[in-house]
GROMACS .gro file of C-alpha atoms in nm:
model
  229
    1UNK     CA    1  -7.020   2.701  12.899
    2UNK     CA    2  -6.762   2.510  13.053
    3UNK     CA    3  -6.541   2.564  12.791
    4UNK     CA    4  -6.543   2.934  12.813
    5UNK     CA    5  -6.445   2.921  13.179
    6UNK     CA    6  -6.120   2.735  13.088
    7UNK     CA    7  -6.032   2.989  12.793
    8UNK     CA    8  -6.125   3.242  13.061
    9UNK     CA    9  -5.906   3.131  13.275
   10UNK     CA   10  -5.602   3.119  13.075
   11UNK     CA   11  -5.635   3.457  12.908
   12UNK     CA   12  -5.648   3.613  13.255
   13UNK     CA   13  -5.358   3.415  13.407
   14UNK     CA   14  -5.071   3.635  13.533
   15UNK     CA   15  -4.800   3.742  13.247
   16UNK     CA   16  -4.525   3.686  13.551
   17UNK     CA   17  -4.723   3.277  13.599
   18UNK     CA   18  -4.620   3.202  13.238
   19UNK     CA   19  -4.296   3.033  13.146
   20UNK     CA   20  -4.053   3.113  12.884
   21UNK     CA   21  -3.816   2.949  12.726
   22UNK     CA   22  -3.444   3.095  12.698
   23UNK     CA   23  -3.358   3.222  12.321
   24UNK     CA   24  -3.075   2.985  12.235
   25UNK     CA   25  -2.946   3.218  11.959
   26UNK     CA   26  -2.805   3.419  12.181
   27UNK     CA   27  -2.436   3.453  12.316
   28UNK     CA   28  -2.386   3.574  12.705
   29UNK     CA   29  -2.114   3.814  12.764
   30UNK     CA   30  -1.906   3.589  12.930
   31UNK     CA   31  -1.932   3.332  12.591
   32UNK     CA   32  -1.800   3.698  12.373
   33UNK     CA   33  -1.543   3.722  12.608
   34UNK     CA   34  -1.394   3.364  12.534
   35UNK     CA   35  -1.434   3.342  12.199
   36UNK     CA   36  -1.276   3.711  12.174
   37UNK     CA   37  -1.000   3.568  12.415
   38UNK     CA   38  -0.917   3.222  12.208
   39UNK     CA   39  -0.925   3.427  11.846
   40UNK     CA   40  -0.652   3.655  12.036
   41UNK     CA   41  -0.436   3.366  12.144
   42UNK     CA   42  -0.479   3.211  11.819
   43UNK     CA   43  -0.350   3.528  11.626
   44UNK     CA   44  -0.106   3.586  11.901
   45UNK     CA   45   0.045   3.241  11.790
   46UNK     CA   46   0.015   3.280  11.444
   47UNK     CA   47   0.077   3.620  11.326
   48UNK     CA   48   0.435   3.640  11.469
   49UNK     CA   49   0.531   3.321  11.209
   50UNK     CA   50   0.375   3.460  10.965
   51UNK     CA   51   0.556   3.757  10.975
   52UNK     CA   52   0.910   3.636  11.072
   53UNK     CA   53   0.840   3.405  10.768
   54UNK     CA   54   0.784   3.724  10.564
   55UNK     CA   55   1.104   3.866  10.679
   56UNK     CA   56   1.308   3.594  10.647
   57UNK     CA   57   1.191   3.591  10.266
   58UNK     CA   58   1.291   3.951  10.229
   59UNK     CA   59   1.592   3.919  10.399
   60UNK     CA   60   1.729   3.662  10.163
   61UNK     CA   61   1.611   3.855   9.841
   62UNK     CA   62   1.788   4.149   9.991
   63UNK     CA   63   2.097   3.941   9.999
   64UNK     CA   64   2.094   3.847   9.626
   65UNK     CA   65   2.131   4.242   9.585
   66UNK     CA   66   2.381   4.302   9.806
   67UNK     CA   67   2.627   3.967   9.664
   68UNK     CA   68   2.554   4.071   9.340
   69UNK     CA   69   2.704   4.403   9.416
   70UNK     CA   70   3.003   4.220   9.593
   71UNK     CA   71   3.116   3.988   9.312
   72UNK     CA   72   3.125   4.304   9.061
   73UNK     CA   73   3.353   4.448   9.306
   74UNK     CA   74   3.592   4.156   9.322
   75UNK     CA   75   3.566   4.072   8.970
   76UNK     CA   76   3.743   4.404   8.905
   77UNK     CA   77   3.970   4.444   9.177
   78UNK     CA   78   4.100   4.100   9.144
   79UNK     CA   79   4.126   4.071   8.792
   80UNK     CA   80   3.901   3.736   8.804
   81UNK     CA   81   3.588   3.656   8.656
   82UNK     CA   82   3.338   3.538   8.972
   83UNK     CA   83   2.993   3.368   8.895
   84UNK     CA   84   2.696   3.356   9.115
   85UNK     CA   85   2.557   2.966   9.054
   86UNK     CA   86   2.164   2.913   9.121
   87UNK     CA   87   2.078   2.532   9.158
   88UNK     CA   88   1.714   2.420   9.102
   89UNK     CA   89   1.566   2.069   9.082
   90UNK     CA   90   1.626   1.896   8.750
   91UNK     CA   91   1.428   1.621   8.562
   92UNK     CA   92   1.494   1.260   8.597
   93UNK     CA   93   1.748   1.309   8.894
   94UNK     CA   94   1.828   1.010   9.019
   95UNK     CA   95   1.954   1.136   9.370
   96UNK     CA   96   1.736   1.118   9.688
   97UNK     CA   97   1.389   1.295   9.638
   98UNK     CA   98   1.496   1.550   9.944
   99UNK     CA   99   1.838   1.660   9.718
  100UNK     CA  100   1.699   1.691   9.409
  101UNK     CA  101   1.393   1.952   9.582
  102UNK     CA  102   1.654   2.193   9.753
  103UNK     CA  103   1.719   2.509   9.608
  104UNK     CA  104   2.065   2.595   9.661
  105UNK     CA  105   2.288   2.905   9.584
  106UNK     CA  106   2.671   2.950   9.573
  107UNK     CA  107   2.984   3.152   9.462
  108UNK     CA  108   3.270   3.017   9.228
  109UNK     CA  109   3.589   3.208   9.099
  110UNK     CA  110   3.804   3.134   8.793
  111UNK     CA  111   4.175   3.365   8.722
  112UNK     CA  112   4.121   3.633   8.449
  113UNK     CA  113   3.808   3.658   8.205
  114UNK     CA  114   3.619   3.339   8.121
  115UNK     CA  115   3.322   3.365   7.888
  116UNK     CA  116   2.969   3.263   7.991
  117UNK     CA  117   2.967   2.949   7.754
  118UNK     CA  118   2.623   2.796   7.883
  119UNK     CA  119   2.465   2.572   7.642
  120UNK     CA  120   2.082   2.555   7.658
  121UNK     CA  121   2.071   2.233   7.444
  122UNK     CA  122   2.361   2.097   7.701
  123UNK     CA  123   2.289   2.267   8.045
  124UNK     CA  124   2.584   2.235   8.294
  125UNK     CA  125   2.509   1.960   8.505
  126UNK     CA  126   2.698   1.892   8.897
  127UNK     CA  127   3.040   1.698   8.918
  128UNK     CA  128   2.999   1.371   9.149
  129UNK     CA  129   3.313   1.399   9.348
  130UNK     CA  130   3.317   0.993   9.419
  131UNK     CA  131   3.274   0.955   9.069
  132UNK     CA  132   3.631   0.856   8.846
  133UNK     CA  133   3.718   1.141   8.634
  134UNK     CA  134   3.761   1.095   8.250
  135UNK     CA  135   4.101   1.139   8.093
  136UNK     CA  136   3.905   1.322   7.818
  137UNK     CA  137   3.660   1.570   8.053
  138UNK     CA  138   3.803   1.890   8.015
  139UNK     CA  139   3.829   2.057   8.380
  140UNK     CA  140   3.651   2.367   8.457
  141UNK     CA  141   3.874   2.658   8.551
  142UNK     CA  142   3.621   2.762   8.796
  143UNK     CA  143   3.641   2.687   9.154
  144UNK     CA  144   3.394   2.726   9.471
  145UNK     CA  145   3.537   3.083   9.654
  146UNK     CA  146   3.451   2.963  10.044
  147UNK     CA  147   3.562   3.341  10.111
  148UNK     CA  148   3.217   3.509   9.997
  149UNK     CA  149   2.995   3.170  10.105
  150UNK     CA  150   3.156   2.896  10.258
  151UNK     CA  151   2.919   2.599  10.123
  152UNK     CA  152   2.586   2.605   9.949
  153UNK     CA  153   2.319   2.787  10.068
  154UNK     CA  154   1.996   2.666  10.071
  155UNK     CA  155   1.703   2.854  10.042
  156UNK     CA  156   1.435   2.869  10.316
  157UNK     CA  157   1.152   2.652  10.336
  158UNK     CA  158   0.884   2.742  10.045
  159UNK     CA  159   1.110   2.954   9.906
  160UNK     CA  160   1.216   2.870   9.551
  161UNK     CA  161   1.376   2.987   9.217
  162UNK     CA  162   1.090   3.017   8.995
  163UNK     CA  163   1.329   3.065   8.684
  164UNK     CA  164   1.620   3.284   8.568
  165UNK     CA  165   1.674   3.442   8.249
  166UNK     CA  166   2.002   3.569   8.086
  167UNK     CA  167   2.044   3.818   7.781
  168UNK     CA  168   2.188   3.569   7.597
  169UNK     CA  169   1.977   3.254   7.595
  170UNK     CA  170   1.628   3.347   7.436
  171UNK     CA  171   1.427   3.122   7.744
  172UNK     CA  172   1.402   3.120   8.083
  173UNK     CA  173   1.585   2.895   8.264
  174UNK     CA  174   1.391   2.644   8.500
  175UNK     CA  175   1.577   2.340   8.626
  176UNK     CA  176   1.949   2.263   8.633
  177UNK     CA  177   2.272   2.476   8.710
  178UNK     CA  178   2.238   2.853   8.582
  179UNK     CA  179   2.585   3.060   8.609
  180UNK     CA  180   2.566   3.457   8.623
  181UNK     CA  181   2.909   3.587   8.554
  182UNK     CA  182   3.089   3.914   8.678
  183UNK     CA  183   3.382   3.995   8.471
  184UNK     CA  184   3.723   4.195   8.572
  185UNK     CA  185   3.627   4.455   8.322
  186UNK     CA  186   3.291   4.566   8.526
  187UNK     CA  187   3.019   4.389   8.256
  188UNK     CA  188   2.808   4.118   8.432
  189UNK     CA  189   2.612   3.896   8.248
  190UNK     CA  190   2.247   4.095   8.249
  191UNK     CA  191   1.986   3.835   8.381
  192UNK     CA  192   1.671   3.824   8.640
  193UNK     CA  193   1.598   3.612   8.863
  194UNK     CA  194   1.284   3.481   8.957
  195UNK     CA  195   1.171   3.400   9.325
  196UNK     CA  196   0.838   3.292   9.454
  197UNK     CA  197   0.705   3.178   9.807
  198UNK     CA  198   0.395   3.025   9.752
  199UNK     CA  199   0.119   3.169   9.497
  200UNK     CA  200   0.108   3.507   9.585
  201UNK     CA  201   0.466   3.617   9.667
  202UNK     CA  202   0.690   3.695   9.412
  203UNK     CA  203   1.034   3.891   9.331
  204UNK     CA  204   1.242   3.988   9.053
  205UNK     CA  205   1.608   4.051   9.101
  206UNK     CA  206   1.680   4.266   8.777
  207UNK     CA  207   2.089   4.287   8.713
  208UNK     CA  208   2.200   4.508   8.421
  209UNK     CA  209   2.483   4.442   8.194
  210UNK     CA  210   2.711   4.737   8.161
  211UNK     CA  211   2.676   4.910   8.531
  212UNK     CA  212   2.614   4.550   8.732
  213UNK     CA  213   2.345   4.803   8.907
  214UNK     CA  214   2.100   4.522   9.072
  215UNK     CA  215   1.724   4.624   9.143
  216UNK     CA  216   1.474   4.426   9.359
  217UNK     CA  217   1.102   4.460   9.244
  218UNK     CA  218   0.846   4.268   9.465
  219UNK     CA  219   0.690   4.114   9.180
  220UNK     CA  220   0.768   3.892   8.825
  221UNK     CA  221   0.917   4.116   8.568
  222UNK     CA  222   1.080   3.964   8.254
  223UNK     CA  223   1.385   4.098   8.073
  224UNK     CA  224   1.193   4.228   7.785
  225UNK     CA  225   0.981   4.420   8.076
  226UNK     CA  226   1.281   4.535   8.255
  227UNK     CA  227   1.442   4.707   7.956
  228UNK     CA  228   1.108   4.847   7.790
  229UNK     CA  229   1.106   5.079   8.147
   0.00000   0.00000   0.00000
């Protein structure tokens, strides 16, 4: 009997006398608020890099095309044969680790026509200028032309030469010195050149043999590609 008093009790205790507990799952308005305000500063910080990295990228690829159209035009007005030289890492380089990773890019210039004579088997490798010169070593009639770029140009951070291929060596060329010649009489050695910023971004700077016309696709596109179009 006294038992059912008690249960009586509770089941007829005031809904407003009974306490609840506060659902923790829940977010207030002012907690949306800050997490909506630090995702907004964090984007705000972020997306800007990101996207002057992006142009940065673009802007260099964009100035492959335009030199390339440049050192056709010399080449023929000056009666010289000019070369576009790409630089990438090579094997078993003995030079300090930060050297050997830079990517560089540069213009040299030789008096009348010189033949692209690049040797796969025996790439062309960079002169040490502290280093004595052999009576034998014949001497390159190419010189660096400080008038189009005054020193080696480095590519930005990331940014790389993923390879280069030329019409007239049956691989792609991955490490080493790579030459691209423009000759006084308008022909250009056809090639493409492979860039890549991390995994995702990638160009192809296509340059045809008889016109030198030069054509940037945003992604890799082999030779054999580029002439089956």
């Amino acid at each position: 009997m006294e038992l059912t008093k008690k249960r009586a009790v509770l089941v007829t205790t005031p809904i407003f006398l009974q306490t609840t507990k506060p659902n923790k799952a829940g977010f207030t308005l002012i907690e949306v608020l800050i997490t909506v305000a630090i995702v907004a500063a964090v984007v705000a910080l972020v997306l800007p890099k990101f996207n002057n990295r992006n142009n940065e990228m673009r802007s260099v690829v964009r100035k492959f095309m335009s030199l390339s159209r440049e050192l056709r035009a010399h080449a023929r007005l000056s009666g010289a044969t000019y070369r576009l030289v790409i630089k990438m890492p090579e094997e078993g380089n003995n030079k300090k680790e930060e050297d050997n990773e830079k990517y560089e890019f540069w213009v040299e210039k030789a008096q009348g026509q010189v033949l692209n004579n690049y040797d796969p088997k025996n790439p062309p490798k960079l002169s040490d200028p502290k280093a004595e010169k052999k009576d034998d070593e014949p001497t390159s009639p190419f010189s660096p032309d400080t008038r189009i770029i005054k020193k080696p140009e480095v590519l930005p951070g990331g940014l790389q030469f993923e390879s280069v291929e030329l019409a007239n060596i049956d691989r792609p060329i991955i490490r080493g010195i790579v030459y691209v010649h423009y000759f006084p009489t308008g022909f250009t050695d056809e090639a493409a050149i492979h860039l890549q910023y991390g995994e995702k971004l990638r160009w192809t700077i296509a340059i045809e043999s008889l016109t030198g016309h030069v054509e940037v696709i945003d992604e890799f596109r082999n030779l054999e590609d580029l002439r089956a179009k």
